[in-house]
Short mmCIF file of C-alpha atoms and ligand atoms in Angstrom, two decimals:
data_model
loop_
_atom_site.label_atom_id
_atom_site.label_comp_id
_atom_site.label_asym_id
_atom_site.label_seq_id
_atom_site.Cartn_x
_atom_site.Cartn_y
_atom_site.Cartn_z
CA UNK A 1 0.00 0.00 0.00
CA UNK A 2 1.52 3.63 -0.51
CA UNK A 3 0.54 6.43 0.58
CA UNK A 4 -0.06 9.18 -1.76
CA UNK A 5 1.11 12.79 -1.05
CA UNK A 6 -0.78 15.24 -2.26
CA UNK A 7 0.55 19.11 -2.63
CA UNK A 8 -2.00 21.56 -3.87
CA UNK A 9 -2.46 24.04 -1.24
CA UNK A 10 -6.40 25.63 -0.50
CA UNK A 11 -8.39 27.04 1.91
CA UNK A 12 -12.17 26.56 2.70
CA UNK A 13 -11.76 30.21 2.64
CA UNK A 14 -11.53 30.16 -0.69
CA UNK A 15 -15.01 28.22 -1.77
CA UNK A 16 -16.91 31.30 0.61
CA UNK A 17 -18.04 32.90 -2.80
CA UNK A 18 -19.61 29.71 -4.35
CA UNK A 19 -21.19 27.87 -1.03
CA UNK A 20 -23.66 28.71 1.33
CA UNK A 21 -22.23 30.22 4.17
CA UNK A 22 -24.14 27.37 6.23
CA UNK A 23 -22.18 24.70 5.02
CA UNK A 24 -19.04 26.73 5.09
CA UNK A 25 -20.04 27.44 9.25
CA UNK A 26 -21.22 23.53 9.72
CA UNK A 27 -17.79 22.42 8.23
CA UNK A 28 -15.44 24.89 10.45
CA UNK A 29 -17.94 23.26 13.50
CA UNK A 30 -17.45 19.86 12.74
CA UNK A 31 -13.83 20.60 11.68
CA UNK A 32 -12.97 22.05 15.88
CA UNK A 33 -14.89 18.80 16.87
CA UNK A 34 -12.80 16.27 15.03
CA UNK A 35 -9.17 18.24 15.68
CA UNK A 36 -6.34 14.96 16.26
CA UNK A 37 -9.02 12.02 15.24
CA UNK A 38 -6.82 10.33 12.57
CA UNK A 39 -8.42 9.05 9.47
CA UNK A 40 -7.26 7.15 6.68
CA UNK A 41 -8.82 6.54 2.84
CA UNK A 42 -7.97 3.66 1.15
CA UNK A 43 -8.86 2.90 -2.46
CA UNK A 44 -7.70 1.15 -5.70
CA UNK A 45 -5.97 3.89 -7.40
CA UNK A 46 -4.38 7.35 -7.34
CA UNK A 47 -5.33 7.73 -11.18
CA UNK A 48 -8.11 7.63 -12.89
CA UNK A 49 -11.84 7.23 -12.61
CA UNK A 50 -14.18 9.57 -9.97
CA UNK A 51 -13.16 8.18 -6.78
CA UNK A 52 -9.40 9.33 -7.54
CA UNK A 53 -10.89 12.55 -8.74
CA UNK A 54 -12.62 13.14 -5.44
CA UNK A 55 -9.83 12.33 -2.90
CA UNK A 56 -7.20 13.95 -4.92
CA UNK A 57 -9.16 17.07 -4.07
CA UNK A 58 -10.73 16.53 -1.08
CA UNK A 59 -7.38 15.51 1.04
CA UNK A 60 -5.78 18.81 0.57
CA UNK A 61 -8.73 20.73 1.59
CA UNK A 62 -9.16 18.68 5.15
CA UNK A 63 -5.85 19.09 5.52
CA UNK A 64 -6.26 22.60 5.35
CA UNK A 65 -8.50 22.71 8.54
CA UNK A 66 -6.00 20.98 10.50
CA UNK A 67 -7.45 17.89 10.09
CA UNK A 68 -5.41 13.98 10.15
CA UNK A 69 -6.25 12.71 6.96
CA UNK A 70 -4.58 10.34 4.88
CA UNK A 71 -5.03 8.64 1.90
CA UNK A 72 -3.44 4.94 0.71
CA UNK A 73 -3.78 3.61 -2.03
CA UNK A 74 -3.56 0.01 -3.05
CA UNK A 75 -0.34 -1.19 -5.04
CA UNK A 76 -1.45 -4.75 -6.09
CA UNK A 77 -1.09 -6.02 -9.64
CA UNK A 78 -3.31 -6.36 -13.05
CA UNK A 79 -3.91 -9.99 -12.09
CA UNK A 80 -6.35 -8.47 -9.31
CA UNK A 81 -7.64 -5.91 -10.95
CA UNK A 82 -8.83 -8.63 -13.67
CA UNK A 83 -10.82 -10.08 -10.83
CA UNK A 84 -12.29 -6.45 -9.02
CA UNK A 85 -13.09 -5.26 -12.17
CA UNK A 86 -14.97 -8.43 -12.94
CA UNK A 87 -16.42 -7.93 -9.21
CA UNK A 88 -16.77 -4.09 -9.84
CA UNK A 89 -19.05 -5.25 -13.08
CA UNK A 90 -21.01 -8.35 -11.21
CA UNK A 91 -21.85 -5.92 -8.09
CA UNK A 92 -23.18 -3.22 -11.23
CA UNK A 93 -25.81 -6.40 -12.44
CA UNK A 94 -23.25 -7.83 -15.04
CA UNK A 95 -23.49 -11.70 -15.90
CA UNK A 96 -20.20 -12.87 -14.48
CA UNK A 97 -18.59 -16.26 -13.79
CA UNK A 98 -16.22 -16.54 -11.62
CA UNK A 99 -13.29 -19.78 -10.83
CA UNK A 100 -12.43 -20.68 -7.69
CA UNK A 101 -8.84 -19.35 -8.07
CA UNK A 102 -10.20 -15.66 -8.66
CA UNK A 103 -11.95 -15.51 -5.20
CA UNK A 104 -8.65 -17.51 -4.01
CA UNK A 105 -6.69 -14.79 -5.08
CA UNK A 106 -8.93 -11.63 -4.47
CA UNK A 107 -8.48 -12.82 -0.62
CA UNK A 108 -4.84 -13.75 -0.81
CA UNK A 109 -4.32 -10.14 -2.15
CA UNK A 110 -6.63 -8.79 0.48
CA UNK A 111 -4.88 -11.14 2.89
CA UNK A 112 -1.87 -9.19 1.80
CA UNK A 113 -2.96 -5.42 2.38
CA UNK A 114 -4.18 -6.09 5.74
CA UNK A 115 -0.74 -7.19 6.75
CA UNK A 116 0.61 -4.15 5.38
CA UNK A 117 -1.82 -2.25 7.35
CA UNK A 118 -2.01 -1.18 10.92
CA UNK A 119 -5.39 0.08 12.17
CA UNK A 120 -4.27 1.23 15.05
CA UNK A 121 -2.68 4.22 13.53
CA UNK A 122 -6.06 5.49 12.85
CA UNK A 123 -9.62 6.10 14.88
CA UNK A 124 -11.66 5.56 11.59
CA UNK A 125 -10.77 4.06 8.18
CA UNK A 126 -13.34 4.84 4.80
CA UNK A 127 -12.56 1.50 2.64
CA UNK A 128 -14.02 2.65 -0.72
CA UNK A 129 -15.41 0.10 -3.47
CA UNK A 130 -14.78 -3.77 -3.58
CA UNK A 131 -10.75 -3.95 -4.49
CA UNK A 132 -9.84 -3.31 -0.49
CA UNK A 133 -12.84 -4.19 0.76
CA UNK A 134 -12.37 -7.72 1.97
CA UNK A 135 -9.06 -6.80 3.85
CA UNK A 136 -11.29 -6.11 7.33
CA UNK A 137 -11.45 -9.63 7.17
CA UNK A 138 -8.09 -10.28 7.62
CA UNK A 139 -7.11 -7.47 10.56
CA UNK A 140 -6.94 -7.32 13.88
CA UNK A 141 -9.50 -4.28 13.92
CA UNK A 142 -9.01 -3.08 17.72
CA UNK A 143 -10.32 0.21 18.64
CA UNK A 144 -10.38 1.49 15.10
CA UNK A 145 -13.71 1.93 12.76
CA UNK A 146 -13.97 1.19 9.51
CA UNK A 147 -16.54 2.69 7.24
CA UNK A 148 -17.48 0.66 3.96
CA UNK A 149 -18.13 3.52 0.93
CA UNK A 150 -19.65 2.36 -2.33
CA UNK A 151 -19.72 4.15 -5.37
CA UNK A 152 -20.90 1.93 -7.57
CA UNK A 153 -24.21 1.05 -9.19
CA UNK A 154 -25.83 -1.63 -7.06
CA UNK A 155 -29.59 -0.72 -8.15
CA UNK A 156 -29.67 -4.75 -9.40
CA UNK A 157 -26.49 -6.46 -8.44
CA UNK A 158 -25.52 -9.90 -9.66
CA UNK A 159 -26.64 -11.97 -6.60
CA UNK A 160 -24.35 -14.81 -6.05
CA UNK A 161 -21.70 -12.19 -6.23
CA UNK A 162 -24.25 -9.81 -3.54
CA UNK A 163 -24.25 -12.62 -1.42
CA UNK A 164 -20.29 -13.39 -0.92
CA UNK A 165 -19.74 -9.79 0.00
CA UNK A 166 -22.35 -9.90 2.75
CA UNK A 167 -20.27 -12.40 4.64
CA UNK A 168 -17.45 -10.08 5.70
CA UNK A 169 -19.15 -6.63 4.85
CA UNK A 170 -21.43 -6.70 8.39
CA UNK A 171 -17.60 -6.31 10.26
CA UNK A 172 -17.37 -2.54 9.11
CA UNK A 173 -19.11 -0.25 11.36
CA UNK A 174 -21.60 1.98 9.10
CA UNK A 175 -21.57 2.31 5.52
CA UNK A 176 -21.79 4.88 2.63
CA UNK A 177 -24.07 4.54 -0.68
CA UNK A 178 -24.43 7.56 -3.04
CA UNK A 179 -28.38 6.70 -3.32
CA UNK A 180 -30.95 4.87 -1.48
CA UNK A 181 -31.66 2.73 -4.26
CA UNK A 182 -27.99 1.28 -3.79
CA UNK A 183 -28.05 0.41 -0.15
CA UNK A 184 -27.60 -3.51 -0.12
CA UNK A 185 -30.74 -5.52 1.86
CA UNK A 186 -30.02 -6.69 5.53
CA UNK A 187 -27.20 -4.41 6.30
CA UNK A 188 -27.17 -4.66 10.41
CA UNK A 189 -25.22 -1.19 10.95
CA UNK A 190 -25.74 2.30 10.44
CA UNK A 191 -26.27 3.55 6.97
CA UNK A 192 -25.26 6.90 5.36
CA UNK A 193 -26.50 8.63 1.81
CA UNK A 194 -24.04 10.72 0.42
CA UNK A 195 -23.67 11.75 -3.12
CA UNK A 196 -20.12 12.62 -4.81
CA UNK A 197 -18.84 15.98 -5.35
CA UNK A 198 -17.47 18.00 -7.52
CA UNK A 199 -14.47 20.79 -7.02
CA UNK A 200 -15.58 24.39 -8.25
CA UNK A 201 -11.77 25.17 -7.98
CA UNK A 202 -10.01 22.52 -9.70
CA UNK A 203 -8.08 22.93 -12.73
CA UNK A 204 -11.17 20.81 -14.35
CA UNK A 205 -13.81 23.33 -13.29
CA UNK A 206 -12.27 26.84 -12.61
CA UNK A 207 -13.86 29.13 -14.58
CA UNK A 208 -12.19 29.68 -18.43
CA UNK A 209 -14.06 31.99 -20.72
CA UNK A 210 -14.74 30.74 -25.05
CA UNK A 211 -11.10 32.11 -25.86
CA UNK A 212 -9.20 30.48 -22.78
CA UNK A 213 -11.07 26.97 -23.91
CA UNK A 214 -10.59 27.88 -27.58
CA UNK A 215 -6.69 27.98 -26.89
CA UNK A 216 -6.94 24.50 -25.00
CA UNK A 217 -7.99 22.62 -27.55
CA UNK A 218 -6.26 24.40 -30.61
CA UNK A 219 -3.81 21.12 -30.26
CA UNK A 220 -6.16 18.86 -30.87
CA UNK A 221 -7.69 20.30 -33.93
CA UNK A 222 -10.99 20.77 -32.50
CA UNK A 223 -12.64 23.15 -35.06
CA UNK A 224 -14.61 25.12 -32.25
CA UNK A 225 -16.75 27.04 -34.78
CA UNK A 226 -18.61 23.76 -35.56
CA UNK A 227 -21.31 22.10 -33.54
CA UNK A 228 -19.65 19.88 -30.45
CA UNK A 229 -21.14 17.22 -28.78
CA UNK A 230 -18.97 15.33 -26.52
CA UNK A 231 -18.70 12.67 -23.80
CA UNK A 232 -16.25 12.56 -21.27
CA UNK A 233 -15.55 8.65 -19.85
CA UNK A 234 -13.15 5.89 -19.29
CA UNK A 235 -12.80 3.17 -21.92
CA UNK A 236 -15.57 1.00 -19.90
CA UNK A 237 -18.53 -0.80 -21.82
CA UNK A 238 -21.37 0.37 -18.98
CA UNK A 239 -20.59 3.87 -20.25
CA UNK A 240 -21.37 3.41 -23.62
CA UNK A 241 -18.89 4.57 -25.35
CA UNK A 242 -20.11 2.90 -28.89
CA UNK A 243 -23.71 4.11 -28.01
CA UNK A 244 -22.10 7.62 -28.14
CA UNK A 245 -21.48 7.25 -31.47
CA UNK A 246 -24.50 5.66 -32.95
CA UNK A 247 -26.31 8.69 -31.62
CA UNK A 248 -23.96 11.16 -32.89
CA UNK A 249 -24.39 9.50 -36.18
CA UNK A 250 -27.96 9.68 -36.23
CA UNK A 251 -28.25 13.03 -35.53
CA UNK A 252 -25.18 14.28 -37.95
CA UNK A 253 -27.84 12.61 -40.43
CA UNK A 254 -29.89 15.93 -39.84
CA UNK A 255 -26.93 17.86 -38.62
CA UNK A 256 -24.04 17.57 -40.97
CA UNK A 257 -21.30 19.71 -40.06
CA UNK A 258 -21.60 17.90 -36.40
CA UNK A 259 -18.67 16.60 -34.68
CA UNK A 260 -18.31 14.65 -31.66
CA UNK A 261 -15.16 14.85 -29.55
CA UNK A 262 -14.52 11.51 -27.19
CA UNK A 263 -12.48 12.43 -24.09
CA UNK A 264 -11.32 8.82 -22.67
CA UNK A 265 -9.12 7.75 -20.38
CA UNK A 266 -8.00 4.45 -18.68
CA UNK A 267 -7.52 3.77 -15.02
CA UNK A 268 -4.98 2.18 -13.76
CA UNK A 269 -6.95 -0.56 -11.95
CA UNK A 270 -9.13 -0.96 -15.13
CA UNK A 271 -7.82 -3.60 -17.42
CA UNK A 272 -10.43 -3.70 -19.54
CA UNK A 273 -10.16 -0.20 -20.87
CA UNK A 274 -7.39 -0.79 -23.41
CA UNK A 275 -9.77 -3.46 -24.92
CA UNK A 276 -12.68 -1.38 -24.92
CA UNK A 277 -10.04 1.62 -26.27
CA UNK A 278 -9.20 -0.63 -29.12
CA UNK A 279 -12.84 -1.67 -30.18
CA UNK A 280 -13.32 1.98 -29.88
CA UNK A 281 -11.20 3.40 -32.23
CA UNK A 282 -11.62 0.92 -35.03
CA UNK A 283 -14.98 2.27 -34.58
CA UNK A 284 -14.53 5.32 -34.97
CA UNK A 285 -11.17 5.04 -37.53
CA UNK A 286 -12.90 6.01 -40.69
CA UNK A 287 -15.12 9.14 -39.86
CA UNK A 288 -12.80 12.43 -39.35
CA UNK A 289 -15.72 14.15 -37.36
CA UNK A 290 -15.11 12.07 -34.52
CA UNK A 291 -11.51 12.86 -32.50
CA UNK A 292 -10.48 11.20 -29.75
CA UNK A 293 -8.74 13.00 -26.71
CA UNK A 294 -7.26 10.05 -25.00
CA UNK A 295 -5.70 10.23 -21.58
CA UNK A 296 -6.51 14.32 -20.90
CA UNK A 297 -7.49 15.73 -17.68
CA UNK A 298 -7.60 19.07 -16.12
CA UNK A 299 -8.30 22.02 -18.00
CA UNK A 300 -8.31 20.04 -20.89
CA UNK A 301 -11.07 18.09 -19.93
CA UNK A 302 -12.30 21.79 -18.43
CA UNK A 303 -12.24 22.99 -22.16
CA UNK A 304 -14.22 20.16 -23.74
CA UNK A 305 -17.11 21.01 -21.29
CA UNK A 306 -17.04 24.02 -21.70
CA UNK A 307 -16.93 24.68 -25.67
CA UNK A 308 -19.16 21.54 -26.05
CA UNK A 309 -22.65 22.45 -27.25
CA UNK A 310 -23.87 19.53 -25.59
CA UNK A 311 -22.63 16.86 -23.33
CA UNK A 312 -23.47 12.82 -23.14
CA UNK A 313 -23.33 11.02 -20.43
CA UNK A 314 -24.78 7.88 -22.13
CA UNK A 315 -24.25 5.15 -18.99
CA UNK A 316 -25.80 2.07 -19.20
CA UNK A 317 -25.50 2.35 -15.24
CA UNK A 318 -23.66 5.03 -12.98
CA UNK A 319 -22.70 5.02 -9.47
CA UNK A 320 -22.74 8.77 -10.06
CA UNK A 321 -21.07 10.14 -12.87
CA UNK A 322 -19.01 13.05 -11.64
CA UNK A 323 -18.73 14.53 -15.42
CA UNK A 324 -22.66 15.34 -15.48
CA UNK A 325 -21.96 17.57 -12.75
CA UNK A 326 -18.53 18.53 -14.07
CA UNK A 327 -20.76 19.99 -17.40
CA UNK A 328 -23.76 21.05 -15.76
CA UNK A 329 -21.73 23.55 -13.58
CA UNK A 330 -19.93 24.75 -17.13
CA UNK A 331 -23.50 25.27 -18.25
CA UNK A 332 -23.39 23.12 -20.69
CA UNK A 333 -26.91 20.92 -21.02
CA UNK A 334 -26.23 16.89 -20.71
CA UNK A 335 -28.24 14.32 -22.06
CA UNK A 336 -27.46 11.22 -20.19
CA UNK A 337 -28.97 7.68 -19.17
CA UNK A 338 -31.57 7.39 -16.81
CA UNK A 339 -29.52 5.16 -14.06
CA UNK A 340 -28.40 5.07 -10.66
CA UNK A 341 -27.06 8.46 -9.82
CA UNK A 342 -27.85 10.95 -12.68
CA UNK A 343 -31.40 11.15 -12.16
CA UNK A 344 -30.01 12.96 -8.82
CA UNK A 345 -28.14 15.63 -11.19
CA UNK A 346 -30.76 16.10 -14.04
CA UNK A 347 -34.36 16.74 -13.76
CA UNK A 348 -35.48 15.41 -17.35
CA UNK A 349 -36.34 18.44 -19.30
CA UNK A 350 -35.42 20.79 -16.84
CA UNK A 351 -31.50 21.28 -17.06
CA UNK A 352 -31.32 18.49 -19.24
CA UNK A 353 -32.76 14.80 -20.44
CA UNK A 354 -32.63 11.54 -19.65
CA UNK A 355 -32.66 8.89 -22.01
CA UNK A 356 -33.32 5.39 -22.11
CA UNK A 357 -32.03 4.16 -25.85
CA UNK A 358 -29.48 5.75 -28.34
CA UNK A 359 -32.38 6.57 -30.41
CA UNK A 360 -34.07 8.92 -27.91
CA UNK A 361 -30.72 10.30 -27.22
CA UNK A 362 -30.00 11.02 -30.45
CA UNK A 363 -33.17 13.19 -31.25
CA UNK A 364 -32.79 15.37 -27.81
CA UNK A 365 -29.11 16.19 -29.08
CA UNK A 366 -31.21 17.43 -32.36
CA UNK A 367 -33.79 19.17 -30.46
CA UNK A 368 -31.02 21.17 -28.40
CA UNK A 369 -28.53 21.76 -30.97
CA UNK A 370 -31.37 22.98 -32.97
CA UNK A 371 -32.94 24.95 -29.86
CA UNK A 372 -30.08 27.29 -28.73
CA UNK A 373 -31.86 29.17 -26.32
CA UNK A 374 -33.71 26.40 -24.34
CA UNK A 375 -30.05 24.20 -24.51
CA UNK A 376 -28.48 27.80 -22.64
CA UNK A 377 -31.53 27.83 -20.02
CA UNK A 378 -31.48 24.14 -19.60
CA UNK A 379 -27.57 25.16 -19.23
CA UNK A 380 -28.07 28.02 -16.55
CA UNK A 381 -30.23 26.10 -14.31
CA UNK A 382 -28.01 23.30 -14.37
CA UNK A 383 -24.83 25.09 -13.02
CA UNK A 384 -27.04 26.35 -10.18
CA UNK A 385 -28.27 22.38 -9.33
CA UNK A 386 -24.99 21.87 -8.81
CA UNK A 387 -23.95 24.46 -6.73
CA UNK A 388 -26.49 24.26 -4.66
CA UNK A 389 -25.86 20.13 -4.36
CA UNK A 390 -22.64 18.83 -5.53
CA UNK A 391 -19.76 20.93 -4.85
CA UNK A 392 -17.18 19.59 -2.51
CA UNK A 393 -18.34 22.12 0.56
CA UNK A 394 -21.39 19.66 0.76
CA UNK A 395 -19.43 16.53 0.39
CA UNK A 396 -17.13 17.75 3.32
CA UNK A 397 -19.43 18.58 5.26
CA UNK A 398 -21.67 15.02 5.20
CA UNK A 399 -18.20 13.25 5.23
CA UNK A 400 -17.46 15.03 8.86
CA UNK A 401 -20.60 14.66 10.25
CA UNK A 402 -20.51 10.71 9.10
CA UNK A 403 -16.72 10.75 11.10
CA UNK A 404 -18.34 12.24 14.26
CA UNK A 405 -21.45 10.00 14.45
CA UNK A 406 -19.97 7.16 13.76
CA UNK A 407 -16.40 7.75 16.50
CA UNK A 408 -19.11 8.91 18.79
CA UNK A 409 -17.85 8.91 22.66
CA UNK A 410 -14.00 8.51 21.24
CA UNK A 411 -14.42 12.04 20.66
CA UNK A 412 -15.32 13.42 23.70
CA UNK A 413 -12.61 10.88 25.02
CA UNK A 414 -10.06 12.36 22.44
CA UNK A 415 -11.10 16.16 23.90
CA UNK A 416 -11.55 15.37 27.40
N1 UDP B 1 -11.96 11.87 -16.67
C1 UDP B 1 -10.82 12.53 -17.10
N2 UDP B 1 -10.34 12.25 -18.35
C2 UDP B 1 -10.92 11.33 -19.16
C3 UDP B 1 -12.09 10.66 -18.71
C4 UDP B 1 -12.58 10.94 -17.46
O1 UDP B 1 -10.26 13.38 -16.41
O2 UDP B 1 -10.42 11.12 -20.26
C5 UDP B 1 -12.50 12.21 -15.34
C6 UDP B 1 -13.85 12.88 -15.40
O3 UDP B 1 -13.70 14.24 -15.75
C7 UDP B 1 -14.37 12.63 -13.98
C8 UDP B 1 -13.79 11.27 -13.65
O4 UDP B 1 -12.69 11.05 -14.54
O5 UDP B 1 -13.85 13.60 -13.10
C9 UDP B 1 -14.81 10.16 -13.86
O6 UDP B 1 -15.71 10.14 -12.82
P1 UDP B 1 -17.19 9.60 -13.00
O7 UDP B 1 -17.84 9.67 -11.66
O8 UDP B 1 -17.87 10.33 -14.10
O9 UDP B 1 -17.04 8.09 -13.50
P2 UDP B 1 -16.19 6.83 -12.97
O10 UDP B 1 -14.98 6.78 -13.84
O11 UDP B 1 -15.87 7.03 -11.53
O12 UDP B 1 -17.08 5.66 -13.22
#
């Protein structure tokens, strides 16, 4: 396991012009409270995917108030991450088979990180997804919580797979789903709701004006005075990537001079994405519309979103989906699947649509590339959804008061 050191230096301070000041009061509260608790993350990967996203931002900034965070990350090799991913994809309703050796070897490598692990460095532990999560089976737990966070799509999980997890998953002490629809069945210990987040400050969301995008993109060849639809994903067949361009090809039926830019990127515990990558571009190898941005992030992912005319989010299913937000707070309007956590983001036909089939999806990108003015508004009341929901402030703040509830008396202990 290694622990990853992060640099970027903020302030909550600095989010006062975006957030309520409720939130920003709550948080400096809950922040005095839990001064010299000690809490580590642990997750699958510093790289990649919206889980990396969130911590890489959210560590600094709870560092900031003097808080004990910090965040490990998993080191073990592809030969796992065949297996969680295959887990990852059971656990989000996909028809999986496993061998005996795979669940022999997703516990010998769990078997492995809990020996690298002490618990009793920490008062409370957040083990996020399935990679680490079977590791609490294998320590000697002490005085130390552990919190179980899932961000994935368990709306209809594959059930033999359910059913192993719920053996060892009643040790952790509460757990975290991004909706209520997630929450597994049975679950004997406390139980927390907390949707994702996204930074208003990062390099991917910071405000850039038409020119400052413009200039972004110029290396890619992105020919910004054409129409722009775009989807921003990993390389990962539940997000569609070949639906994407069905619809765009549909609609540049009616829309000729329509181009769709693919921003796609593989994580590094995501095996399957270089497949997926490769089935991808032989797709796409023979239509000079489509260009591929492969491996961007930052305010290069900031300048898709926000030249884009409109954004797809076409998931087949979503834990969350951290770019609707990202595009929503650009004010860009998203069309996107109706699954797991994006019906939390868009109200369909209110800052956007949800679709159910590449077909619908393809006539709302006509409708709003044809329909300026209701594509802005849509636009405009989608950056205020998020900012009133899913900015990092929020996130914070739920994450704290989860800490405090669940250490309980080991506060007052702590302060005392
Ligand atoms: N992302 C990126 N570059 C890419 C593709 C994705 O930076 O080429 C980012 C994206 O902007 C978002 C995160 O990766 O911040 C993906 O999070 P999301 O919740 O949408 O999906 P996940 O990958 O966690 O399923």
């Amino acid at each position: 396991m290694i622990n990853v050191r992060t640099r970027k230096t903020v302030s909550l301070e600095n989010y006062r012009h975006v957030i309520d000041s409720k939130i920003y009061e709550e948080i400096g509260k809950l922040a005095d409270e839990l001064k010299g608790i000690r809490i580590c993350h642990v997750n699958a990967t510093a790289y990649g995917g919206g889980v990396a996203e969130i911590l890489r931002q959210e560590i600094p900034l709870l560092k900031s108030l003097g808080l004990d965070f910090t965040w490990a990350v998993i080191n073990e090799g592809e030969e796992f991450f065949n297996v969680t991913k295959k887990i990852h994809n059971a656990l989000q309703g996909g028809d999986q088979e496993f061998t005996e050796d795979e669940w022999r070897y997703y516990e010998y490598c769990n078997q492995n990180l809990a020996s690298e692990f002490d618990p009793s460095l920490y008062d409370l532990v957040v083990v996020h997804d399935p990679q680490p999560a079977k590791m609490i089976a294998y320590l000697k737990k002490g005085k130390t919580k552990f919190v179980w966070r899932c961000h994935i799509d368990t709306t209809s999980p594959n059930e033999k797979v359910l059913n192993y997890f719920k053996k060892f998953i009643d040790l952790y002490d509460a757990y975290i789903f991004s909706a209520e629809q997630y929450v597994f069945k049975s679950l004997k210990k406390k139980i927390f709701i907390i949707p994702p987040a996204i930074d208003p400050l990062s390099k991917k969301n910071v405000k850039l004006d038409r020119a400052q995008a413009e200039s972004k993109l110029r290396s890619f060849k992105i020919n910004t005075k054409r129409p722009i639809v775009s989807q921003v994903s990993r390389f990962d067949p539940w997000k569609d990537p070949l639906g994407v361009v069905e619809a765009y090809k549909i609609a540049k039926k009616r829309i000729p001079n329509l181009r769709l830019v693919y921003a796609g990127n593989v994580a590094d515990d995501d095996p399957e994405a270089l497949r997926i990558y490769k089935q991808f571009e032989k797709a796409v190898e023979n239509d000079k519309d489509i260009i591929v941005m492969y491996n961007q992030e930052g305010l290069e992912i900031n300048a898709l979103q926000t030249i884009s005319d409109v954004v797809i989010q076409k998931s087949l299913r979503e834990g969350f989906g951290l770019t609707v937000s990202e595009a929503l707070w650009k004010g860009t309007p998203v069309i996107a699947g109706n699954v797991g956590g994006i019906p939390l983001q868009i109200e369909d036909g209110v800052n956007g649509y949800l679709v159910s089939s590449t077909q619908e999806c393809a006539e709302k990108l006509i409708f709003l590339l044809e329909n300026k003015e209701i594509a802005k508004g849509m636009g405009r009341l989608g950056r205020e959804k998020v900012r009133q929901n899913f900015l990092l402030p929020r996130l914070i703040r739920d994450e704290l008061a989860v800490i405090k509830e669940v250490l309980g008396s080991l506060i007052h202990a702590k302060i005392n």
